[in-house]
XYZ file of C-alpha atoms in Angstrom:
512
model
C -7.717 -109.550 -106.696
C -10.046 -110.996 -103.721
C -8.682 -114.600 -103.779
C -5.625 -116.002 -102.253
C -2.523 -115.981 -103.894
C -3.699 -113.167 -106.243
C -6.347 -115.340 -107.911
C -9.635 -114.072 -108.927
C -12.299 -115.806 -106.968
C -14.270 -117.209 -110.028
C -11.149 -119.336 -110.616
C -11.261 -121.498 -107.356
C -12.829 -124.101 -109.132
C -12.480 -126.559 -112.060
C -12.606 -125.160 -115.660
C -15.755 -127.297 -116.550
C -17.654 -125.924 -113.519
C -17.559 -122.465 -115.268
C -19.519 -124.031 -118.198
C -22.472 -125.690 -116.140
C -24.584 -122.658 -115.629
C -25.874 -123.053 -118.966
C -26.278 -126.710 -118.724
C -28.343 -127.412 -115.516
C -32.154 -127.182 -116.092
C -34.243 -124.357 -115.040
C -34.968 -124.968 -111.248
C -36.073 -123.285 -108.123
C -33.772 -125.109 -106.035
C -31.017 -127.546 -106.084
C -29.333 -129.601 -103.340
C -26.018 -131.223 -103.168
C -24.064 -132.864 -100.395
C -20.543 -134.083 -99.054
C -19.576 -137.561 -97.923
C -16.979 -139.953 -97.364
C -17.769 -143.127 -99.102
C -15.375 -145.622 -97.419
C -13.430 -145.837 -94.451
C -9.779 -145.183 -94.113
C -8.133 -147.210 -96.646
C -11.235 -149.266 -97.190
C -10.812 -150.643 -93.553
C -14.203 -152.570 -92.795
C -13.114 -153.410 -89.200
C -12.993 -149.725 -88.013
C -15.065 -147.304 -90.502
C -14.768 -144.336 -87.931
C -13.584 -141.147 -89.552
C -13.022 -137.810 -88.477
C -14.531 -134.632 -90.169
C -12.440 -131.718 -89.771
C -11.316 -128.664 -91.805
C -14.390 -126.974 -93.192
C -13.935 -124.019 -91.011
C -10.567 -123.129 -92.941
C -12.458 -123.698 -96.277
C -15.305 -121.398 -95.456
C -13.249 -118.558 -93.752
C -10.511 -118.537 -96.528
C -12.259 -119.165 -99.868
C -16.175 -119.470 -99.255
C -16.382 -116.154 -97.217
C -14.505 -114.016 -99.250
C -16.479 -111.126 -100.989
C -16.195 -111.213 -104.513
C -15.734 -107.715 -106.544
C -16.363 -106.855 -109.986
C -12.454 -106.779 -110.460
C -12.545 -110.433 -109.715
C -15.022 -111.034 -112.321
C -13.357 -108.822 -114.955
C -10.144 -110.420 -114.296
C -11.824 -113.964 -114.877
C -13.432 -112.728 -118.099
C -9.981 -111.698 -119.541
C -8.755 -115.079 -118.547
C -11.681 -117.076 -120.010
C -11.504 -115.103 -123.115
C -8.619 -117.388 -124.312
C -9.233 -120.556 -122.140
C -11.171 -122.711 -124.459
C -9.698 -124.963 -127.046
C -7.897 -123.054 -129.700
C -7.510 -120.295 -127.199
C -11.096 -119.151 -128.016
C -13.407 -117.789 -125.192
C -14.701 -120.257 -122.572
C -18.264 -119.935 -121.195
C -18.711 -118.689 -117.792
C -21.613 -117.131 -115.847
C -20.428 -113.409 -115.849
C -23.880 -111.844 -115.603
C -24.831 -114.288 -112.695
C -21.635 -113.572 -110.912
C -22.255 -109.680 -111.414
C -25.645 -110.089 -109.932
C -24.742 -111.935 -106.784
C -22.315 -109.118 -106.059
C -24.950 -106.569 -106.388
C -27.542 -108.725 -104.529
C -25.468 -110.287 -101.835
C -22.661 -107.881 -101.193
C -20.387 -110.081 -103.213
C -20.996 -113.413 -101.082
C -21.450 -116.452 -103.076
C -25.218 -117.291 -103.113
C -25.533 -120.543 -101.488
C -26.456 -122.024 -98.118
C -24.083 -124.718 -96.322
C -25.139 -126.905 -93.630
C -22.426 -128.877 -91.759
C -21.704 -131.058 -89.087
C -19.366 -129.852 -86.205
C -15.692 -129.675 -86.565
C -14.232 -132.851 -85.100
C -17.361 -135.131 -85.673
C -16.783 -138.702 -85.683
C -18.624 -139.995 -88.956
C -19.101 -143.079 -91.073
C -19.090 -144.003 -94.916
C -22.012 -142.215 -96.585
C -22.773 -139.726 -93.619
C -23.522 -136.456 -95.310
C -21.038 -134.178 -93.502
C -22.330 -131.064 -95.552
C -25.140 -129.982 -97.579
C -25.298 -127.242 -100.167
C -28.468 -125.413 -101.345
C -28.778 -122.846 -104.057
C -31.968 -121.158 -104.988
C -33.874 -119.450 -107.732
C -31.666 -118.058 -110.540
C -28.523 -119.299 -108.710
C -29.489 -122.880 -108.577
C -27.113 -123.848 -111.354
C -24.240 -122.689 -108.937
C -25.082 -125.349 -106.580
C -21.864 -127.349 -107.285
C -19.620 -124.567 -108.371
C -17.951 -124.643 -105.039
C -17.303 -128.367 -105.080
C -13.629 -128.051 -105.781
C -12.759 -126.233 -102.598
C -15.351 -127.839 -100.318
C -13.881 -131.130 -101.060
C -10.422 -130.005 -99.921
C -11.781 -131.046 -96.244
C -10.559 -134.385 -97.482
C -7.008 -133.417 -96.689
C -7.443 -132.447 -92.989
C -10.123 -134.950 -92.258
C -7.830 -137.887 -93.757
C -4.694 -136.712 -91.754
C -7.071 -136.402 -88.283
C -8.135 -139.768 -89.057
C -4.986 -141.350 -89.605
C -3.629 -139.832 -86.360
C -6.499 -141.020 -84.299
C -6.235 -144.380 -85.677
C -2.493 -144.311 -84.670
C -3.676 -143.084 -81.289
C -5.970 -145.914 -81.249
C -3.080 -148.466 -81.735
C -0.886 -146.972 -79.252
C -3.270 -146.515 -76.679
C -3.922 -150.438 -76.878
C -0.548 -150.831 -76.075
C -0.557 -148.344 -73.064
C -3.358 -150.419 -71.662
C -1.468 -153.534 -71.734
C 1.753 -152.031 -70.662
C 1.808 -148.570 -68.841
C 0.571 -148.044 -65.444
C -2.297 -145.486 -64.897
C -0.082 -142.638 -63.523
C 2.038 -142.570 -66.635
C -0.583 -142.792 -69.130
C -0.650 -139.088 -69.606
C 2.258 -139.526 -71.826
C 0.065 -141.047 -74.514
C -0.415 -137.772 -76.013
C 3.128 -137.067 -76.869
C 3.725 -140.588 -78.447
C 3.397 -139.740 -82.210
C 5.395 -136.516 -83.133
C 4.620 -134.677 -86.468
C 7.873 -134.545 -88.453
C 6.026 -133.853 -91.618
C 6.523 -130.170 -92.378
C 9.476 -130.845 -94.857
C 7.403 -133.701 -96.441
C 4.628 -130.912 -97.499
C 4.323 -129.311 -101.001
C 3.559 -125.822 -99.365
C 3.392 -124.094 -96.121
C -0.502 -124.159 -96.189
C -0.741 -127.813 -96.372
C 1.742 -128.251 -93.524
C -0.615 -125.866 -91.267
C -3.669 -127.629 -92.200
C -2.391 -131.378 -91.852
C -0.457 -130.327 -88.775
C -3.438 -128.853 -87.352
C -5.538 -131.958 -87.925
C -2.950 -134.099 -86.285
C -2.862 -131.814 -82.963
C -6.530 -132.899 -82.705
C -5.439 -136.009 -81.008
C -1.674 -135.617 -80.227
C 0.509 -132.908 -78.701
C 3.724 -133.449 -80.241
C 4.643 -131.696 -83.354
C 7.735 -129.988 -85.067
C 5.552 -128.317 -87.564
C 5.539 -124.855 -86.290
C 3.360 -123.438 -88.861
C 0.538 -125.786 -87.544
C 1.232 -124.967 -83.874
C 1.175 -121.392 -84.305
C -2.019 -121.660 -86.481
C -3.891 -123.792 -83.745
C -2.739 -121.878 -80.812
C -3.366 -118.313 -82.093
C -5.946 -118.485 -84.631
C -8.107 -121.445 -83.646
C -7.488 -121.537 -79.775
C -7.453 -118.107 -78.425
C -3.822 -118.256 -77.607
C -3.853 -121.483 -75.525
C -0.973 -123.738 -76.459
C -1.615 -127.176 -78.037
C 1.474 -128.378 -79.810
C 4.785 -128.970 -77.760
C 8.110 -130.246 -78.827
C 11.564 -130.796 -77.461
C 15.177 -130.011 -78.157
C 16.755 -132.346 -80.546
C 19.860 -132.674 -82.754
C 20.078 -133.353 -86.313
C 22.794 -135.132 -88.187
C 24.446 -131.863 -89.174
C 24.673 -130.881 -85.563
C 26.262 -134.294 -84.667
C 28.562 -134.409 -87.746
C 29.801 -130.900 -87.014
C 31.731 -132.128 -83.699
C 35.025 -133.984 -84.051
C 33.269 -137.048 -82.037
C 29.565 -137.866 -81.441
C 30.493 -138.094 -77.674
C 31.429 -134.300 -77.859
C 28.064 -133.455 -79.431
C 26.145 -135.378 -76.955
C 27.888 -133.726 -74.069
C 26.995 -130.454 -75.680
C 23.479 -131.345 -75.909
C 23.466 -132.429 -72.211
C 25.011 -129.287 -71.222
C 22.518 -127.066 -72.964
C 19.666 -128.795 -72.242
C 20.163 -131.873 -69.869
C 17.857 -131.049 -67.052
C 14.684 -131.417 -69.512
C 13.734 -133.846 -72.187
C 16.075 -133.836 -75.248
C 16.813 -136.062 -78.229
C 19.903 -137.109 -79.876
C 20.082 -138.922 -83.166
C 22.489 -141.667 -83.088
C 23.266 -143.014 -86.449
C 25.322 -140.376 -88.070
C 28.110 -143.083 -88.624
C 27.500 -146.434 -86.708
C 24.274 -146.643 -84.670
C 25.505 -149.799 -82.802
C 28.750 -148.475 -81.939
C 27.224 -145.172 -80.757
C 25.054 -147.074 -78.426
C 27.697 -149.264 -77.176
C 30.567 -146.439 -76.494
C 28.902 -143.005 -76.475
C 26.104 -143.579 -74.003
C 28.557 -145.238 -71.242
C 30.981 -142.112 -72.062
C 28.220 -139.655 -71.470
C 26.402 -141.416 -68.540
C 27.778 -139.620 -65.600
C 27.143 -136.173 -67.136
C 23.685 -137.173 -68.029
C 22.678 -138.423 -64.685
C 24.080 -135.412 -63.313
C 22.005 -133.132 -65.057
C 18.965 -135.451 -64.204
C 16.895 -134.860 -67.416
C 15.469 -137.466 -70.011
C 17.547 -138.589 -72.964
C 15.627 -139.749 -75.901
C 17.587 -141.702 -78.481
C 16.859 -141.437 -82.157
C 17.571 -143.983 -84.759
C 17.103 -142.780 -88.333
C 18.239 -145.721 -90.484
C 18.143 -149.517 -90.745
C 15.210 -151.935 -89.775
C 12.886 -149.948 -87.779
C 12.050 -152.940 -85.225
C 15.646 -153.889 -84.662
C 16.823 -150.168 -84.192
C 14.268 -149.454 -81.556
C 15.130 -152.842 -79.487
C 18.594 -152.003 -79.853
C 18.191 -148.517 -78.368
C 16.012 -149.932 -75.504
C 18.537 -152.547 -74.625
C 21.352 -150.045 -74.632
C 19.781 -147.244 -72.710
C 18.524 -149.938 -70.094
C 22.063 -151.340 -69.660
C 23.612 -147.755 -69.056
C 20.647 -146.076 -67.113
C 18.874 -149.189 -65.617
C 15.073 -149.761 -65.242
C 12.421 -150.719 -63.115
C 9.443 -153.008 -63.473
C 5.828 -151.542 -63.222
C 2.630 -153.147 -61.872
C 2.044 -154.476 -65.280
C 5.166 -156.504 -65.148
C 6.841 -154.474 -67.931
C 10.277 -152.638 -67.775
C 10.464 -149.140 -67.549
C 14.056 -147.522 -68.695
C 15.257 -144.805 -66.015
C 15.469 -141.591 -67.418
C 15.642 -142.435 -71.067
C 13.782 -143.548 -74.177
C 13.753 -143.994 -77.788
C 11.962 -142.200 -80.777
C 11.664 -143.856 -83.889
C 11.149 -141.301 -86.756
C 12.323 -143.210 -89.783
C 10.117 -145.047 -92.258
C 7.115 -145.153 -89.691
C 3.738 -146.030 -91.050
C 0.727 -147.755 -89.388
C 2.145 -151.161 -90.278
C 5.772 -150.430 -88.703
C 4.313 -148.711 -85.694
C 2.321 -151.931 -84.908
C 5.113 -154.241 -85.297
C 7.400 -152.036 -83.103
C 4.841 -151.935 -80.358
C 4.358 -155.565 -80.537
C 8.332 -156.129 -80.620
C 8.768 -154.026 -77.692
C 6.030 -155.775 -75.593
C 7.728 -159.089 -76.609
C 11.073 -157.734 -75.285
C 9.460 -157.064 -71.973
C 9.471 -153.096 -72.219
C 6.758 -150.768 -71.442
C 5.072 -148.963 -74.484
C 6.094 -145.641 -72.623
C 9.664 -146.363 -73.352
C 9.197 -145.680 -76.993
C 7.826 -142.723 -79.076
C 7.178 -142.333 -82.711
C 7.765 -139.520 -85.250
C 5.806 -139.770 -88.646
C 6.423 -137.312 -91.599
C 5.448 -138.161 -95.210
C 3.315 -140.835 -94.164
C 1.393 -138.547 -91.853
C 1.116 -135.470 -94.025
C 2.044 -136.545 -97.794
C 1.082 -140.402 -98.409
C -2.635 -140.040 -98.638
C -4.856 -138.750 -100.937
C -8.837 -137.944 -101.813
C -9.266 -141.551 -102.614
C -7.928 -142.727 -99.257
C -11.530 -142.104 -97.593
C -13.265 -141.556 -101.095
C -14.541 -137.711 -100.480
C -17.179 -136.930 -102.977
C -20.003 -134.161 -103.578
C -22.870 -135.164 -105.426
C -26.209 -133.598 -106.329
C -28.904 -135.061 -104.398
C -32.369 -133.127 -105.182
C -33.659 -130.593 -107.808
C -36.925 -128.840 -107.611
C -37.718 -127.784 -111.288
C -39.015 -124.442 -112.422
C -42.453 -125.961 -112.592
C -42.460 -126.969 -108.885
C -41.698 -130.724 -109.438
C -39.093 -132.028 -106.978
C -37.194 -134.918 -108.286
C -34.336 -136.791 -105.720
C -31.646 -138.127 -107.836
C -28.466 -140.492 -107.487
C -25.494 -141.733 -108.892
C -25.246 -145.364 -109.603
C -22.599 -146.172 -112.023
C -22.938 -149.765 -113.566
C -20.304 -151.830 -112.298
C -18.994 -149.549 -109.386
C -21.484 -149.846 -106.570
C -18.852 -147.833 -104.255
C -19.781 -144.460 -106.093
C -23.677 -145.017 -105.551
C -24.662 -141.731 -103.822
C -27.896 -140.848 -101.541
C -30.986 -139.273 -103.226
C -32.925 -136.383 -101.385
C -32.393 -133.607 -98.709
C -30.918 -134.600 -95.507
C -30.757 -134.553 -91.880
C -28.349 -136.236 -89.652
C -29.411 -137.065 -86.131
C -27.852 -139.075 -83.207
C -29.027 -142.805 -83.102
C -29.400 -143.670 -79.301
C -29.404 -147.498 -80.374
C -25.822 -146.966 -81.664
C -24.284 -145.173 -78.770
C -25.299 -141.591 -80.691
C -23.786 -142.578 -83.981
C -24.726 -140.003 -86.488
C -27.198 -141.338 -88.971
C -28.602 -139.752 -92.195
C -32.358 -139.355 -92.669
C -34.523 -137.755 -95.362
C -35.097 -134.294 -93.923
C -39.102 -134.847 -94.542
C -38.965 -137.999 -92.324
C -37.185 -135.963 -89.193
C -39.929 -134.910 -86.451
C -40.079 -131.142 -85.727
C -37.679 -130.191 -82.777
C -35.347 -133.247 -83.485
C -31.726 -132.139 -83.198
C -30.354 -132.027 -86.674
C -26.414 -132.273 -86.261
C -26.243 -130.383 -89.770
C -26.122 -126.828 -88.846
C -26.011 -123.795 -91.063
C -22.316 -122.509 -91.246
C -22.864 -120.054 -94.360
C -25.815 -118.582 -95.838
C -25.207 -116.389 -98.789
C -22.589 -114.873 -96.467
C -21.388 -115.225 -92.920
C -24.276 -116.426 -90.782
C -25.085 -113.790 -87.820
C -24.347 -115.038 -84.384
C -22.449 -118.204 -85.642
C -19.096 -118.960 -83.857
C -16.831 -121.707 -84.527
C -15.901 -123.691 -81.657
C -12.336 -123.230 -80.291
C -9.705 -125.815 -81.076
C -10.069 -127.282 -77.251
C -13.760 -127.862 -77.910
C -13.184 -129.619 -81.181
C -10.387 -131.979 -79.360
C -12.952 -132.605 -76.785
C -15.527 -133.663 -79.199
C -13.316 -135.884 -81.169
C -12.130 -137.634 -77.890
C -15.612 -137.970 -76.498
C -17.087 -139.415 -79.683
C -14.258 -141.804 -80.592
C -14.396 -143.189 -77.406
C -18.121 -143.641 -77.538
C -18.952 -144.517 -81.042
C -18.599 -148.123 -82.313
C -16.096 -148.883 -84.902
C -18.950 -149.625 -87.280
C -22.485 -148.210 -87.556
C -25.478 -148.169 -89.774
C -25.019 -144.485 -90.763
C -28.133 -144.479 -93.106
C -31.505 -144.955 -91.743
C -34.009 -147.612 -92.963
C -36.173 -145.041 -94.497
C -33.620 -143.316 -96.524
C -32.084 -146.611 -97.680
C -35.559 -147.494 -98.901
C -35.890 -144.185 -100.683
C -32.680 -144.942 -102.190
C -33.728 -148.118 -103.535
C -37.040 -146.870 -104.954
C -35.073 -144.208 -106.846
C -32.571 -146.590 -107.932
C -35.444 -148.846 -109.473
C -37.145 -145.879 -111.049
C -33.770 -144.756 -112.459
C -32.773 -148.286 -113.431
C -36.113 -148.552 -115.317
C -35.328 -145.217 -117.061
C -32.096 -146.965 -118.154
C -33.838 -150.240 -119.283
C -36.283 -148.144 -121.209
C -33.835 -145.743 -122.660
C -35.609 -142.642 -121.133
C -32.285 -142.035 -119.438
C -30.717 -141.696 -122.624
C -33.552 -139.593 -124.282
C -34.633 -142.293 -126.526
C-alpha cells in the first residue's frame, strides 16, 4: 500500500467522508479553511498561538501518490464496512480518475501560512480549494490536515512557558547569563507519548522554542530531516532511580557520576530513599570530589511538593557550594542548580519561579522538565482546531459564501468566503483575515501555495532554523491580542449570518 503503516491512502480519513462525494451539490469550485477558534485553554489575556506542523502532514500524507492498488484495497474494505457488514459508498471512479489525470496526486490546492507563524483565533492558517468534478473532495483531507492541532498546540504550550520563564529572567538574571534561557524547559515527554511518531512531532514543536530535550526521536528528526544536519536539541548526562538504587549507597552513585561526567554539566536524582537526608548527608560527602572536577551538579527531586522540593534543593546546594549575589540582587549558586521534572505544569512552574524569587535566588538556578503535560495532556479542543467549508461556486456559476452558526454556541461560528491573510501594520504586523476580493493587487498574501494537485514546482520548505527565527521575531513583536478578522470580512460575516438566519426563520434552510 502507498499509505503509512500499510494503509491504503483512501482510508486516511473518517468513514463518513467517503460518502460525501454523492451528497455535495454539483459545483465548479468549493473552498474550505482551517483555523483555531480560541486561544490556548481559552486564555483571553494572551491569545497568541503557534502554527506549526503542516509540512509533516503534506509530506507524509497528502503528497503521496495514490495507486490503483490503494483504491482496490479500499474497495475490498468498504465492501463490508456499512452497517450489517454491507457495502459502504465511496468514490472509487473519482479516485481512479485522478490517479490517471494527476499522476496519483490528490486533486486539491492547499495554501497555508508559513511554519512557525504566530496566529490568533480565527486566523485562516490553511485554505483548501477543489475544482470541477473534484469539488466534492474539498473536505476529504480534513482528518489528516487537522492533525496540525497537535504540533501547533505543543509549540504554543512551550512558547507560553518560555514567556513565563523569560519574565522571571528579566527580573532576576543578569544579561550575561540569559543565554541559559533556552535550556530552562527540558522535554521529558517521550515515554508519555502513545507512539514514536507523536514524540517526534510534539518534541520537534517544543524545539521551536527550547534547546533541551531527552526525546531523541525529535532531536534527530529536527537535525537531519528539517535542519540540514545542524543540531538543535541538546541534553546532559543524568542518573535515574535504577542507577541510584543499583549502588549500595547514594554517595557511591553520585561519586560514580562525578568520576564519569563531573567536568561538565550533569544531573543526579536524589529522592530514591529520603530526599532531605540525601541533600543533608550525600552532598557534603561528595563536595570535595565535585569541586575537584569543576563541573556543574544539577540536583533533581522527583517526588513531594514541587515548590518545597526545589527550595530545599537550592538551600542545600547553596550551603555546600556557596553562592554569589548578582547585579539584580539575587543569589546564584556556584557550580550547581536544581531541575524540577515531576508534576510540572504551567501553574506549578509559575509557583516555583515565584517561590524561588521570594527566597532570594535567581531564576537561572532552576530548570524544569515537562513530560506528560508537554506532549500528552492536550487535545484538539485546547485551541479548538477546525476545518469548515466557506464558499461554493455551483454548477450554474452562482457563488455562495456560507458559514456555520450553531444556535447556542457562538464559539463555533465560522467565516464565510475565500480568504487572504495580510499583515496589519496598525497591529505590529499581526496576521489579519480578509476577503480575497477585497485585497488590492500586489498585496503580500501570507497564505502561500504549498500543494497544488501535487508538489509545487520550486517550493522549498523553510529549514528549522528559519522557522525558529520566524517564531522568535513574531512572538516578540506581536501583541497578546489582536483583531484577526478585518472589518470588511466581519461585515460580510454579519450579512451572511443575517441572510442565513432569515433562511432559518422562514424555514428555507430546512427546505420547508
